[in-house]
Every structure is written in structure tokens, then in C-alpha cells.
């Protein structure tokens, strides 16, 4: 493939990775930002979202869009509820102490993963996209006859892939509005700034924590439901999103939603482009290397606020 | 010399009764009643005479033959593992109902290796030291074989793999590792290269998984294809754990005439679907190894573009016209319908092109143990020598995929390969290669190595 169309298709693939990654990483980021909890089980909430999407769509007969629509709403809610329960039964009991929460969420990771293996099984299962039409994309060139549009071989995407990008942008916008323009958002931000002071002002911090942990997991699940018609549900699928989310959150600045989104776009796009032109392994190497440099030169991340 | 002659003799009673009893119920009842006498008949054929055969089964206790089954229950090989499991269960049931091996029943000790080389080696160790298994058996994924075989060699436990990888015949493993029930990639691709060159095109782009099995495809197909005058334009390696593939396809050169694909892992359906989305209506010729769609329903949405493309199949998934009685009986025993799916769930598609290897391998183990009058772990070397002495394995209920030729020096079996064309969503057999098409020069002589 020629360089131009090749780069274009790489950017498209990168944009899909970035869109899903942004949703997942923002979930991880608000959990850390507000609760100071490093949630190692975050990838498993992502996986649960995909697996539930498969389960729900397989229960509902009729047009695939019907089942998918239900899954898009129900899966994040169920995963959020599971996360609230985990918060109540585990994190709350250990007082959100940083070291203990890391170990506890590692435990949660295995519990969720193995429970899925025992129930859902080890197979990858497909979810049919609500709509999926191939779109051949045009490319322009200046030939002997001047400017001309061509349709290069293989330069294409699908309507569903474009919809994933649009949906992710919409969800992130809504999230941003909730965080900055609503009372719930205000309470969350207050808790983030100083949880003790917030509690002194009558905010039920424990309830906020439960809600935030649920919201973080629900965002990961939402990302998974969006991507599962492109990928397939599998009990081991949580590993990559977890690694990439951590990379993104560290680069963007722990707890900074804007930083997380910017970093997700940066990592997602570079992952797409480097994978296409070189190898996917090199893309991961470079992303991890970038984390190392950020930690050395700007330990709070690109958008992180320095804390005392 | 007497050893390899025994195999047809052993087979004889089984073939005759499967001929006589084509109806399901009567066949089963016949198996039960014939069971004991079949065991005695086998003994007669196996020994120098009836007497030694009877003595052989007399001193053997009721203690079962313990076969350690290394199974990919989890990890990227899980779909294969599920069907290797069912096939093994079926073949053990068959052999036990016919009187077992040397009068002793088979007991399967199954352990999950997670499709992981490190755990694979641990599993083999457990078979040898903890479970007191007579032999280890059943591994499919080539990196797990690579990880486990050295340990099997150190512990001196015969290790019967069902893997397809060329590693056994390449000489990289050891005297204890044998592959008598499934052919290897090198022989498969050597038989495919002339077909692709004559029927599909001369410029090929290969897409394969980035580990030992995929590298076998890359190296031996390129070699074989260039030998017949073709050219491999590009070789695209994809990590076996990859979940999204569109980004790899732009590397396919425009002048490609044939796409050669072979993929494994949980995401194979995504792989093939995205390949279709990439090409749209203007695809080149496509030749795939059915591995890319093993355990996948060919009626899945997005696979329509495969109509008219060709697949290598180790064993045809769909019951073909003129299906052999052996395939019919084998299918029924394992619980697979004429579309290659589970009888109880039409969506549970089998790994039909590979799993026959479990069925055939355990029959080879049985024949080997009977030929060597195997009575316990002390006879392991005799067992290996008995298998090494085998040559021809006729098309039979023991070898339902087709006739085979075993090479004792390289520990590798050779057999027919099948090429099917996707027609109206089904795979229809288009070409069957001869065994001669799949032969290549020996690269090792394991029999010259010490135990």
C-alpha cells in the first residue's frame, strides 16, 4: 500500500484504540484521583463488560441492534454494581490503605478472572455488531489529469468502527459535563481535593467512594461493550487494557481526566501507527519507555498537578 | 520385522465388526459383547503365538494403563483442548470396551497446561513423578511441546504429541518424543505448494502466527513454493495473542495473487472477518489453513466472502460424498454431526481437522504396547522401539483420517492431506494429496540415539 493511504488507515485503527482506551483509562483515573486507589482489577471490569455483552445479546433474539442496545445500558450497570459490592466487601474493610488496596485488587483480579473462566469458559465468543457496513475510502492524487479521487485497494473501514469513535467522544463529553457542571461532580471534586475536609462539610465520603468505584468500573465496561463486536469476548482480554490504561494514566497525570484523554489519544494513535509500520511489540516498548521518561522528568504526568 | 506386520493383524477384528454393524445400537451392544474376545484375538495376533499372548494378559494385573493427558483446557488453545478431550474420552471408551491394552483398561489422567510451555513441562513432570503414568500424551501447541519435550526426555517417559509442528521430525527433540498420529506442517505445506501454484497463483503473501508453528509454515512453505516456481512476496507475522488485525493488512503488497493464511488463538474469527472487510469485493485468491477457522461456525456473519476460497483440512469437517465407514463410525463415537459440530449443540463446532490425531495416537500406543508386551514403566524403552518399528498404518477405524506411513527414524507419521473449497457456506473436498506428495528427506535418526 502507498504511504498516504497506509498512514490514513493506520490513523483510523489508532483512533479506535484511542477511543476505547480513553474510556477505560478515564475510569481508572477517576478512581485513583478521587479514592487514591490503584485498581489492578480494572482490566477485569473491562472483560466483565464484554462477557456480559455477549451473554445479554445471546439471550435476546431478533435484530442484533436490539440485544446490543440492551447490553450497552445493562452491562455497565451490572459491572458497576459488582464494583460497588467489591468496594463494600473489600476496599472499605481495609480503609483504602494504598499498599493493601493494591494487593486486594490483585486478588480481585484473579477472583473475577477465574470465576469467568469457570462460568463463561475459555472460548472467545463473538458479539454481532448492531450495524456493520464496509465503507471503501477514497484517496486523492495528482496525476497527469490533475486532481483525482481513487479508491485504493484495502483502504476501508466499517460504519461500526466509526460509530465507536463517535460514541466514545460523546460519552467522554457527558462525563466531563457531569464532573464539572453538576452537584455530584462538585461533591466528587471536593472529595478528590480533600476528603477529610469534605467529610467535615457533611459529604458522605464512603458513599462517594462507592459511587466513584462503580463509575470507574462502569466506564471500563462501557468501553468493552463498544469494542466487543470488533474483538470478541474472552476471559483473558483484560490484560492489555489494564497495561495500556496504566501507561495512559501515568503519562496523563494521575487523577487528571483531561490529561488521561490526551494521553489516550497519544498512546492509541501511536500504537496504531507504529503497529502498522513497524511491529505491535515496538509500539508497546515505546509506550512503556515513554512512561519511564515521564516518571523521571515529570513525575506528576503531563497534566498532573503537583501535590505537596 | 515381525513388529510392523502386527498392525494390520490387530486391526482386522475391529474392521470386520464395524463392517458388520453399521446400525448404532447393534454396533454398541456388539462392542460390549465382543469386547473380551476382541482382546484375546488382539493378543493372538500380537505375540509369537496365542500362548504368549494369553500369558501376557494373564500376568498383567487389572491395574490400569495410566496415560497422562496434557490438555489445553485454558489459554489460547482452549477450543482445541475441549475437543481433544472429547476425542480422547471417546477413543478410551472404545479401546476399553474392546478389552483395553494387554487386558488392562486405560485410565486417563488429564492435567491442564494453560497452553503454556512452562506449565507444560511441570505437567509432564507430574505425570512421571506424581501420577506414575506409563506415558504422556496429547499436546497440541508447538511452543508447549518445545517446552515440555526436554523434561519428558530427562524423566524418560514416552511423550506422544499431537501437534503438527515440524519440531519432532526436525531432530530438535529427543528419543522419547513421538508424533505417530498427526502429520507435520512441513509435509502438509510441501503437498499444498504445487496445488496453489497450479490453481491459484504464483505470487503469495503469507499471514501466520508468530511462534514455532507459524514459523514452520513460513520457512517450509516458502521453500516448497519457490521450488515449484512461485514467489512469496511478503511474510506477515502476527502475535498469537493479538485481538485486532486490520492494522496488519496494509502490508499485503498490491500485486499479491494469493493470500495464504494460517492463524490460531481465540481471535481467529475476528481475523478472518477483518480480512474480508479489508478486501471488500475485490479480494485476491485466498488459501487458508483451516486452523484459522477451527471451532468456528462457518455460517458466522462476515464470513460470506470466503465462498470460493480454498482450505487445507487435516480431516474434512463436513461429511463428504462417499464418506468412509470409518469416518462415519469415528464421527459417531466422538459425537460430531455431519457438519462437524457437536451432536448436542450445532453451534459447538469441533476442531475436526486436528482431533483425529488423539484417536489415532492412542491406537498407536495400544498397538505399540501390545507389540512390546508392555507391562509397566520398566518397558518404556521397549514400547518406543515397538513404535519405531511401525511403518504402514492402513485406513481403518483405528486410522479414520486415512492410511498413514510412519517413519521410525524421525518419529513422524505421514498421511494424505485434504484441500476443500468453500461452497455455499460448506467445505467441499476438492483435492486429496497422496502420501508420496508429503514426504521429505529425513533430518534425523532418533533410533541411533541412546535412551
XYZ file of C-alpha atoms in Angstrom:
759
model
C 0.000 0.000 0.000
C 1.190 3.510 -0.738
C 2.365 5.655 2.123
C -0.547 8.095 2.209
C -3.430 5.617 2.365
C -1.342 3.386 4.613
C -0.910 6.200 7.138
C -4.584 7.045 6.857
C -5.722 3.509 7.671
C -3.181 3.314 10.488
C -4.599 6.528 11.970
C -8.125 5.138 11.747
C -7.132 1.965 13.563
C -5.278 4.097 16.095
C -8.341 6.268 16.635
C -10.440 3.223 17.571
C -7.801 2.034 20.035
C -7.607 5.573 21.432
C -11.382 5.893 21.810
C -11.800 2.674 23.787
C -8.621 3.296 25.727
C -9.791 6.781 26.721
C -12.982 5.399 28.256
C -11.165 2.642 30.125
C -8.320 4.847 31.326
C -10.604 7.650 32.475
C -12.340 5.091 34.679
C -9.009 4.103 36.202
C -8.020 7.746 36.508
C -11.048 8.975 38.463
C -10.800 6.024 40.824
C -7.206 6.925 41.536
C -7.800 10.667 41.542
C -10.681 10.609 43.991
C -10.048 7.489 46.070
C -6.260 7.162 45.754
C -6.873 3.514 44.926
C -4.645 1.810 42.375
C -7.163 -0.611 40.943
C -5.266 -3.557 39.461
C -8.593 -5.309 38.784
C -9.668 -2.577 36.362
C -8.950 -4.704 33.286
C -11.214 -7.422 34.673
C -14.118 -4.999 34.864
C -13.430 -4.299 31.193
C -13.522 -8.028 30.492
C -16.731 -8.459 32.512
C -18.372 -5.783 30.370
C -17.537 -7.682 27.193
C -18.588 -11.053 28.597
C -21.886 -9.647 29.878
C -22.478 -8.059 26.481
C -22.111 -11.493 24.898
C -24.421 -13.049 27.468
C -27.110 -10.391 27.085
C -27.026 -10.389 23.287
C -27.234 -14.183 23.211
C -30.387 -14.046 25.354
C -32.204 -11.547 23.177
C -33.432 -12.774 19.832
C -34.294 -10.573 16.871
C -32.223 -7.847 15.242
C -28.675 -7.684 16.645
C -29.134 -3.970 17.376
C -31.795 -4.795 19.945
C -29.604 -7.031 22.086
C -26.649 -4.712 21.656
C -28.700 -1.709 22.792
C -29.744 -3.522 25.953
C -26.158 -4.657 26.573
C -24.864 -1.118 26.134
C -27.039 0.023 29.032
C -27.254 -3.062 31.216
C -23.661 -4.362 31.137
C -22.079 -1.179 32.579
C -24.761 -1.008 35.276
C -24.223 -4.626 36.318
C -20.440 -4.246 36.291
C -20.765 -1.004 38.254
C -22.900 -2.809 40.825
C -20.334 -5.603 41.106
C -17.641 -2.982 41.648
C -19.698 -1.268 44.357
C -20.031 -4.632 46.046
C -16.255 -5.230 45.818
C -15.715 -1.799 47.303
C -18.096 -2.540 50.156
C -16.778 -6.031 50.908
C -13.062 -5.455 50.398
C -11.695 -1.947 49.914
C -13.847 -0.371 52.587
C -12.770 -3.009 55.112
C -9.108 -2.214 54.649
C -9.649 1.541 54.888
C -8.322 2.209 51.373
C -4.728 1.887 52.581
C -2.593 2.153 49.431
C -0.425 -0.963 49.845
C -3.292 -3.133 50.969
C -5.609 -1.972 48.195
C -3.036 -2.955 45.575
C -2.763 -6.459 46.993
C -6.535 -6.651 47.469
C -7.272 -5.621 43.879
C -4.735 -8.144 42.589
C -6.801 -10.688 44.489
C -9.983 -9.325 42.930
C -8.359 -9.637 39.502
C -7.852 -13.380 39.961
C -11.232 -13.942 41.581
C -13.075 -12.241 38.715
C -10.936 -13.818 36.009
C -11.191 -17.363 37.334
C -14.898 -17.042 38.096
C -15.420 -16.010 34.481
C -13.304 -18.944 33.329
C -15.380 -21.353 35.388
C -18.722 -19.995 34.213
C -18.273 -18.400 30.785
C -15.497 -20.776 29.766
C -12.194 -20.354 27.960
C -13.584 -19.680 24.480
C -13.661 -16.372 22.677
C -17.221 -15.528 21.764
C -18.370 -13.067 19.142
C -20.986 -10.362 19.563
C -22.686 -9.243 16.394
C -22.408 -5.522 15.669
C -25.735 -3.621 15.569
C -24.784 -2.410 12.120
C -21.652 -3.088 10.128
C -21.226 -1.873 6.602
C -17.899 -1.731 4.874
C -17.030 1.722 3.556
C -14.396 1.971 0.846
C -12.480 5.164 1.452
C -11.290 7.399 -1.376
C -7.796 8.773 -1.682
C -6.693 11.747 -3.735
C -3.753 12.016 -6.050
C -2.341 14.492 -8.507
C -1.820 12.509 -11.680
C -1.372 13.560 -15.287
C -5.013 14.508 -15.441
C -4.720 16.694 -12.381
C -6.509 16.129 -9.114
C -8.309 12.799 -8.996
C -10.038 10.641 -6.434
C -9.080 6.973 -6.311
C -10.227 4.041 -4.219
C -7.037 2.235 -3.232
C -7.131 -1.489 -2.552
C -7.947 -2.254 1.055
C -8.441 1.359 2.122
C -11.648 0.892 4.037
C -13.301 0.945 7.386
C -16.705 -0.035 8.674
C -19.614 2.061 9.856
C -19.421 0.391 13.228
C -15.777 1.324 13.753
C -16.582 4.965 13.041
C -19.544 4.756 15.417
C -17.267 3.542 18.223
C -15.126 6.651 17.850
C -18.166 8.956 17.869
C -19.753 7.153 20.824
C -16.580 7.381 22.890
C -16.316 11.128 22.255
C -19.957 11.618 23.277
C -19.592 9.596 26.460
C -16.458 11.492 27.450
C -18.235 14.810 26.848
C -21.134 13.730 29.062
C -18.708 12.601 31.741
C -16.906 15.935 31.591
C -20.223 17.795 31.944
C -21.185 15.648 34.928
C -17.859 16.246 36.634
C -17.787 19.995 36.050
C -21.407 21.131 35.873
C -23.405 19.026 38.323
C -23.651 18.789 42.079
C -22.492 15.177 42.036
C -19.449 16.332 40.105
C -18.826 19.040 42.668
C -19.001 16.551 45.521
C -16.623 14.245 43.695
C -14.168 17.045 43.081
C -14.399 18.166 46.692
C -13.656 14.642 47.862
C -10.716 14.500 45.470
C -9.232 17.762 46.781
C -9.511 16.930 50.464
C -11.594 14.035 51.652
C -11.354 14.904 55.333
C -12.497 18.467 54.752
C -15.302 17.184 52.527
C -16.409 14.864 55.293
C -16.318 17.737 57.740
C -18.712 19.571 55.428
C -21.188 16.738 55.583
C -20.280 14.792 52.442
C -20.709 11.074 52.965
C -17.265 10.188 51.688
C -17.851 6.447 51.862
C -20.861 6.760 49.586
C -18.874 8.925 47.183
C -16.132 6.296 47.143
C -18.619 3.546 46.392
C -20.138 5.590 43.578
C -16.758 6.507 42.098
C -15.512 2.931 42.181
C -18.706 1.804 40.485
C -18.471 4.587 37.901
C -14.850 3.736 37.101
C -15.718 0.085 36.524
C -18.810 1.018 34.504
C -16.692 3.182 32.180
C -14.334 0.267 31.558
C -17.328 -1.979 30.886
C -18.795 0.572 28.516
C -15.545 0.688 26.545
C -15.608 -3.103 26.387
C -19.210 -3.290 25.166
C -18.318 -0.853 22.394
C -15.262 -2.818 21.306
C -16.601 -6.359 21.683
C -18.281 -6.510 18.234
C -14.856 -5.692 16.778
C -12.874 -8.045 19.029
C -14.829 -10.905 20.760
C -15.281 -11.597 24.456
C -12.600 -13.701 26.134
C -11.732 -14.235 29.771
C -8.132 -13.091 29.312
C -8.944 -9.886 27.421
C -8.479 -7.629 30.460
C -4.682 -7.722 30.445
C -3.908 -5.359 27.590
C -6.427 -2.635 28.559
C -5.048 -2.689 32.114
C -1.459 -2.201 30.984
C -2.357 0.491 28.464
C -4.647 2.256 30.948
C -1.861 2.452 33.499
C 0.504 3.789 30.864
C -2.036 6.394 29.826
C -2.913 7.438 33.360
C 0.730 7.830 34.338
C 1.576 9.839 31.228
C -1.545 11.976 31.507
C -1.128 12.648 35.189
C -2.740 10.563 37.908
C -6.230 11.818 38.555
C -6.347 14.303 35.676
C -9.245 13.468 33.372
C -8.122 15.840 30.620
C -4.565 14.517 30.823
C -5.856 10.966 30.613
C -7.847 11.683 27.462
C -4.918 13.460 25.794
C -2.566 10.635 26.726
C -5.085 8.032 25.492
C -5.196 9.714 22.102
C -1.401 9.954 22.028
C -0.848 6.310 23.019
C -3.760 4.961 20.978
C -2.720 6.743 17.793
C 0.958 5.944 18.153
C 0.059 2.317 18.923
C -1.981 2.140 15.723
C 0.610 3.848 13.558
C 3.698 2.138 14.966
C 1.974 -1.262 14.833
C 1.166 -0.783 11.179
C 4.528 0.490 10.033
C 6.733 -1.487 12.404
C 5.510 -4.067 14.915
C 2.925 -4.036 17.727
C 5.654 -5.068 20.153
C 7.675 -1.969 19.282
C 4.583 0.152 19.951
C 4.328 -1.314 23.466
C 8.062 -0.897 24.053
C 7.931 2.774 23.092
C 4.837 3.448 25.201
C 6.454 1.871 28.250
C 9.663 3.766 27.592
C 7.643 6.976 27.454
C 6.238 6.139 30.890
C 9.771 5.793 32.221
C 10.753 9.190 30.839
C 7.616 10.841 32.179
C 8.302 9.377 35.611
C 11.889 10.648 35.516
C 11.325 14.136 34.128
C 7.725 14.948 35.012
C 6.701 12.586 37.796
C 3.201 14.024 38.077
C 2.450 13.380 34.431
C 1.947 15.813 31.593
C -1.211 17.301 33.088
C -0.817 16.320 36.727
C -0.951 18.929 39.448
C 1.935 18.905 41.859
C 0.855 17.783 45.277
C 2.549 18.804 48.471
C 10.432 -57.277 11.113
C 7.536 -59.037 12.738
C 6.565 -55.857 14.562
C 5.054 -53.770 11.829
C 3.198 -56.691 10.359
C 1.231 -56.905 13.540
C -0.662 -53.712 12.972
C -2.898 -54.937 10.167
C -3.482 -58.116 12.148
C -4.547 -56.113 15.155
C -6.871 -54.067 13.076
C -8.582 -56.959 11.431
C -11.150 -57.862 14.088
C -12.162 -54.229 14.584
C -12.669 -53.513 10.922
C -14.767 -56.594 10.432
C -17.133 -55.895 13.273
C -17.555 -52.254 12.308
C -18.445 -53.503 8.848
C -20.980 -55.899 10.174
C -22.688 -53.485 12.486
C -23.500 -50.230 10.789
C -26.576 -49.548 12.914
C -25.707 -47.588 16.007
C -27.368 -49.623 18.712
C -26.398 -53.009 17.469
C -22.833 -51.833 16.995
C -22.604 -50.692 20.584
C -24.049 -53.845 22.031
C -21.793 -55.824 19.739
C -18.784 -53.904 21.034
C -19.673 -54.831 24.604
C -20.141 -58.499 23.957
C -17.239 -58.818 21.562
C -15.016 -56.818 23.932
C -13.385 -59.698 25.714
C -12.902 -61.886 22.680
C -11.507 -58.944 20.699
C -8.868 -58.518 23.390
C -7.948 -62.184 23.113
C -7.844 -62.000 19.317
C -5.553 -58.988 19.540
C -3.317 -60.914 21.873
C -3.136 -63.773 19.428
C -2.075 -61.504 16.654
C 0.416 -59.649 18.764
C 2.550 -62.370 20.254
C 4.615 -65.023 18.566
C 1.615 -67.236 19.148
C -1.650 -67.399 21.023
C 0.079 -68.799 24.083
C 2.450 -65.913 24.715
C -0.410 -63.503 24.125
C -2.525 -65.173 26.755
C 0.346 -65.311 29.206
C 0.928 -61.641 28.508
C -2.562 -60.728 29.589
C -2.521 -63.227 32.420
C 0.392 -61.732 34.315
C -0.826 -58.231 33.654
C -2.931 -57.249 36.624
C -6.200 -55.328 36.452
C -4.130 -52.269 37.253
C -4.989 -49.736 34.515
C -2.533 -48.345 31.987
C -2.151 -44.748 33.113
C -1.932 -42.208 30.325
C -1.106 -38.633 31.269
C -3.133 -36.344 29.041
C -1.623 -32.872 28.718
C -4.636 -30.834 27.699
C -5.042 -27.158 26.777
C -8.125 -26.545 28.917
C -7.390 -22.840 29.268
C -5.255 -20.281 27.463
C -5.180 -19.714 23.713
C -5.553 -23.422 22.896
C -8.777 -23.928 24.855
C -11.055 -24.670 21.883
C -8.700 -27.392 20.685
C -8.360 -28.683 24.229
C -12.099 -29.126 24.589
C -12.258 -31.330 21.505
C -9.012 -33.175 22.155
C -10.608 -34.021 25.476
C -13.809 -35.353 23.915
C -11.934 -37.331 21.270
C -9.669 -38.857 23.889
C -12.641 -39.779 26.036
C -14.266 -41.463 23.031
C -11.206 -43.436 21.998
C -10.549 -44.606 25.558
C -14.143 -45.754 25.809
C -13.733 -47.673 22.554
C -10.449 -49.317 23.495
C -11.623 -50.210 26.996
C -14.849 -51.701 25.689
C -12.748 -53.882 23.399
C -10.735 -55.219 26.296
C -8.217 -52.434 26.896
C -4.491 -52.841 26.265
C -2.973 -56.229 27.065
C -6.111 -56.893 29.066
C -5.726 -53.750 31.151
C -8.070 -50.768 30.906
C -6.767 -47.313 30.067
C -7.041 -44.624 32.696
C -6.636 -41.032 31.562
C -5.050 -38.579 33.976
C -5.795 -35.176 32.472
C -3.972 -32.025 33.530
C -4.467 -28.532 32.159
C -1.279 -26.877 30.929
C -2.885 -23.487 30.245
C -1.381 -23.659 26.714
C 1.791 -22.513 28.443
C 5.250 -24.033 27.854
C 6.409 -23.637 31.430
C 3.321 -25.248 32.882
C 3.555 -27.868 30.154
C 6.917 -29.018 31.484
C 5.502 -29.105 35.029
C 2.554 -31.182 33.881
C 4.847 -33.731 32.212
C 6.866 -33.889 35.417
C 3.734 -34.536 37.461
C 2.744 -37.353 35.107
C 6.104 -39.029 35.537
C 6.745 -38.494 39.228
C 3.426 -37.937 40.987
C 0.809 -39.791 38.948
C 3.030 -42.716 37.913
C 1.822 -42.509 34.333
C 3.051 -45.024 31.793
C 3.165 -42.433 29.007
C 2.336 -38.768 28.432
C 0.162 -37.753 25.527
C -1.924 -35.156 23.756
C -0.069 -31.845 23.476
C -1.049 -29.669 20.545
C 0.516 -26.215 20.611
C 4.066 -26.370 19.347
C 5.573 -23.982 21.892
C 4.186 -26.182 24.677
C 5.705 -29.246 23.004
C 9.019 -27.420 22.792
C 8.774 -26.519 26.464
C 7.741 -29.987 27.647
C 9.671 -32.447 25.474
C 13.088 -31.929 27.114
C 11.575 -32.711 30.536
C 9.921 -35.842 29.115
C 13.329 -36.896 27.787
C 15.013 -36.297 31.145
C 12.354 -38.237 33.008
C 12.410 -40.998 30.358
C 8.651 -41.006 29.867
C 7.366 -41.646 26.321
C 5.742 -38.439 25.133
C 3.203 -38.840 22.312
C 2.403 -35.394 20.910
C -0.480 -34.491 18.598
C 0.899 -31.205 17.464
C 1.566 -30.813 13.717
C 4.773 -28.940 14.408
C 7.865 -29.986 12.467
C 9.922 -29.987 15.684
C 9.702 -33.775 16.138
C 10.957 -34.659 12.667
C 13.442 -31.775 12.649
C 15.557 -33.616 15.212
C 15.348 -30.863 17.805
C 13.638 -33.076 20.400
C 14.588 -36.477 21.752
C 14.067 -40.210 21.530
C 11.163 -40.152 23.959
C 9.055 -37.741 21.886
C 6.974 -39.205 19.058
C 4.259 -37.951 16.739
C 2.574 -41.033 15.252
C -0.998 -39.749 14.940
C -0.867 -36.476 13.020
C 1.222 -35.190 10.130
C 3.607 -32.259 10.470
C 3.486 -28.792 8.918
C 6.465 -29.385 6.654
C 4.823 -32.340 4.936
C 1.476 -30.520 4.751
C 2.824 -27.401 3.094
C 5.013 -29.355 0.688
C 1.861 -31.016 -0.568
C -0.030 -27.695 -0.757
C 2.597 -25.701 -2.672
C 2.091 -27.373 -6.094
C -1.705 -27.047 -5.792
C -1.533 -23.332 -5.033
C 0.996 -22.766 -7.789
C -1.063 -24.593 -10.421
C -4.540 -23.471 -9.454
C -4.435 -20.146 -7.630
C -1.426 -18.017 -8.452
C 2.311 -17.567 -8.335
C 2.669 -14.545 -6.044
C 1.769 -15.272 -2.455
C 1.559 -13.197 0.711
C 1.666 -15.250 3.907
C -0.040 -14.356 7.178
C 0.871 -16.611 10.122
C 1.140 -16.619 13.925
C 4.461 -15.501 15.318
C 5.656 -18.656 17.113
C 7.173 -22.030 16.259
C 4.120 -23.384 14.409
C 3.777 -20.252 12.258
C 7.499 -20.202 11.593
C 7.275 -23.777 10.292
C 4.677 -22.551 7.824
C 6.765 -19.542 6.852
C 10.000 -21.460 6.320
C 8.771 -24.685 4.737
C 6.069 -23.204 2.577
C 8.411 -20.549 1.186
C 10.963 -23.254 0.437
C 8.430 -25.565 -1.186
C 6.683 -22.810 -3.125
C 9.884 -21.411 -4.550
C 10.888 -24.925 -5.554
C 7.826 -25.164 -7.800
C 8.475 -21.734 -9.322
C 6.299 -19.492 -7.169
C 7.262 -16.454 -5.160
C 6.412 -15.352 -1.618
C 6.107 -11.569 -1.715
C 5.554 -10.779 1.937
C 5.519 -12.668 5.239
C 3.288 -11.095 7.872
C 3.795 -12.460 11.400
C 1.075 -11.784 13.958
C 1.460 -12.386 17.718
C -0.809 -15.333 18.685
C -2.465 -13.274 21.444
C -3.391 -10.390 19.099
C -7.044 -9.355 19.124
C -7.249 -6.854 16.260
C -5.846 -7.410 12.800
C -6.821 -4.638 10.379
C -3.584 -2.848 11.075
C -1.529 -5.713 9.652
C -3.311 -5.990 6.316
C -1.976 -2.855 4.611
C 1.362 -4.695 4.460
C -0.131 -7.003 1.826
C 1.506 -5.984 -1.475
C -0.844 -4.881 -4.254
C 0.474 -7.445 -6.729
C -0.428 -10.341 -4.427
C -2.299 -13.075 -6.301
C -2.907 -15.420 -3.379
C -3.314 -14.797 0.347
C -2.027 -17.725 2.398
C -3.397 -17.521 5.911
C -2.999 -19.654 8.975
C -3.974 -18.268 12.357
C -4.589 -19.701 15.822
C -5.842 -18.437 19.153
C -9.120 -17.125 20.485
C -9.396 -14.295 17.957
C -9.391 -16.318 14.724
C -12.944 -15.327 13.811
C -12.049 -11.635 14.142
C -9.008 -12.260 11.989
C -10.936 -13.740 9.105
C -13.771 -11.193 9.381
C -11.354 -8.281 9.269
C -9.582 -9.853 6.305
C -12.928 -9.776 4.478
C -13.582 -6.184 5.497
C -10.154 -5.189 4.282
C -10.596 -6.581 0.784
C -14.264 -5.922 0.251
C -15.444 -7.052 -3.166
C -12.005 -7.178 -4.799
C -10.220 -9.967 -2.975
C -7.317 -11.953 -4.404
C -7.415 -15.744 -4.322
C -7.327 -17.000 -0.761
C -5.830 -20.231 0.524
C -6.147 -20.848 4.231
C -5.266 -23.500 6.712
C -8.475 -24.465 8.491
C -6.668 -23.617 11.741
C -7.802 -20.062 11.002
C -11.392 -21.248 11.466
C -11.126 -24.334 13.667
C -14.002 -24.471 16.162
C -15.634 -21.552 14.332
C -19.054 -21.810 12.715
C -18.565 -21.077 9.001
C -22.055 -19.549 8.959
C -20.895 -16.729 11.279
C -21.810 -13.322 9.858
C -18.939 -11.695 7.982
C -17.514 -14.926 6.571
C -19.546 -14.915 3.352
C -16.576 -13.560 1.400
C -14.784 -16.887 1.905
C -17.085 -18.595 -0.593
C -14.928 -19.889 -3.434
C -11.732 -19.877 -1.363
C -9.701 -22.963 -0.530
C -8.730 -24.558 2.750
C -6.278 -27.198 3.815
C -8.039 -29.630 6.091
C -6.305 -32.330 8.102
C -9.585 -34.202 8.020
C -12.704 -32.883 6.207
C -15.032 -31.208 8.711
C -18.174 -31.809 6.678
C -19.107 -35.394 5.933
C -18.255 -35.706 2.235
C -19.924 -37.638 -0.503
C -18.560 -41.159 -0.374
C -17.633 -40.746 3.284
C -15.762 -43.810 4.539
C -17.429 -46.100 7.033
C -14.502 -45.397 9.364
C -15.142 -41.656 9.342
C -18.801 -42.345 9.976
C -18.111 -44.557 12.977
C -15.448 -42.206 14.333
C -17.732 -39.191 13.982
C -20.457 -41.012 15.834
C -18.147 -42.184 18.613
C -16.843 -38.661 19.261
C -20.306 -37.096 18.998
C -19.888 -34.956 15.887
C -22.615 -34.411 13.301
C -22.215 -34.284 9.517
C -21.431 -30.552 9.675
C -18.573 -31.086 12.094
C -20.429 -29.701 15.113
C -21.351 -31.325 18.378
C -24.431 -33.561 18.156
C -25.868 -31.847 21.217
C -25.129 -28.257 20.149
C -24.903 -27.251 16.487
C -23.048 -24.077 17.454
C -20.296 -26.017 19.211
C -18.071 -26.619 16.189
C -15.289 -29.168 16.506
C -11.610 -28.968 15.660
C -12.191 -31.770 13.204
C -9.032 -31.222 11.160
C -6.805 -31.975 14.147
C -8.555 -34.003 16.822
C -8.464 -37.299 14.909
C -4.805 -37.228 15.957
C -5.790 -38.140 19.529
C -7.866 -41.062 18.313
C -5.113 -42.384 16.066
C -2.277 -41.749 18.527
C -3.897 -43.764 21.311
C -4.446 -46.604 18.874
C -0.752 -46.464 18.039
C 0.089 -46.514 21.753
C -2.158 -49.556 22.127
C -0.563 -51.317 19.156
C 2.903 -50.421 20.455
C 2.164 -51.702 23.963
C 0.736 -54.927 22.616
C 3.642 -55.465 20.256
C 6.170 -54.900 23.058
C 4.137 -56.842 25.605
C 4.258 -53.753 27.775
C 3.669 -54.416 31.451
C 4.895 -51.288 33.237
C 7.254 -48.297 33.218
C 10.252 -50.646 33.031
C 9.118 -51.486 29.478
C 9.024 -47.896 28.256
C 12.055 -48.336 26.016
C 10.583 -51.475 24.523
C 7.430 -49.510 23.789
C 9.347 -46.802 21.949
C 11.254 -49.396 19.942
C 7.996 -51.104 19.049
C 6.508 -47.838 17.773
C 9.708 -47.016 15.902
C 9.374 -50.358 14.110
C 5.963 -49.444 12.730
C 5.576 -48.468 9.081
C 2.258 -48.780 7.272
C -0.989 -47.983 9.012
C -3.933 -48.847 6.775
C -7.113 -46.791 6.531
C -9.261 -48.310 9.277
C -11.339 -47.459 12.298
C -8.015 -47.040 14.116
C -6.919 -44.549 11.447
C -10.161 -42.949 10.220
C -8.424 -39.920 8.672
C -6.769 -42.161 6.100
C -3.850 -44.506 5.587
C -0.551 -43.469 7.120
C 3.130 -44.205 6.827
C 5.228 -43.971 9.966
C 8.918 -43.120 9.841
C 10.548 -44.648 12.910
C 13.779 -42.738 12.377
C 12.177 -39.304 12.513
C 9.337 -40.323 14.872
C 6.886 -38.671 12.478
C 3.874 -40.050 10.633
C 2.915 -39.128 7.055
C -0.521 -39.178 5.506
C -2.997 -37.834 3.000
C -3.855 -34.130 3.030
C -7.181 -32.676 2.011
C -7.962 -29.448 0.141
C -11.545 -28.226 0.355
C -13.337 -25.420 -1.406
C -15.839 -23.297 0.473
C -19.098 -23.713 -1.449
C -22.370 -22.235 -0.176
C -21.004 -21.976 3.325
C -19.741 -25.560 3.448
C -16.365 -27.100 2.811
C -16.424 -29.446 -0.157
C -13.441 -31.694 -0.793
C -11.637 -30.580 -3.965
C -8.360 -32.480 -3.872
C -6.706 -35.246 -1.880
C -2.936 -35.491 -1.974
C -1.093 -38.772 -1.991
C 1.175 -39.725 0.888
C 4.132 -39.511 -1.508
C 3.352 -35.804 -2.066
C 4.062 -35.174 1.595
C 7.363 -36.999 2.017
C 10.685 -35.262 2.500
C 14.217 -36.360 3.323
C 14.966 -37.493 6.875
C 16.599 -34.827 9.008
C 17.340 -37.032 11.996
C 17.642 -40.635 13.080
C 16.315 -40.865 16.613
C 16.810 -44.633 16.637
C 20.563 -44.075 16.673
C 20.308 -42.043 19.882
C 20.663 -43.763 23.231
C 17.799 -43.821 25.708
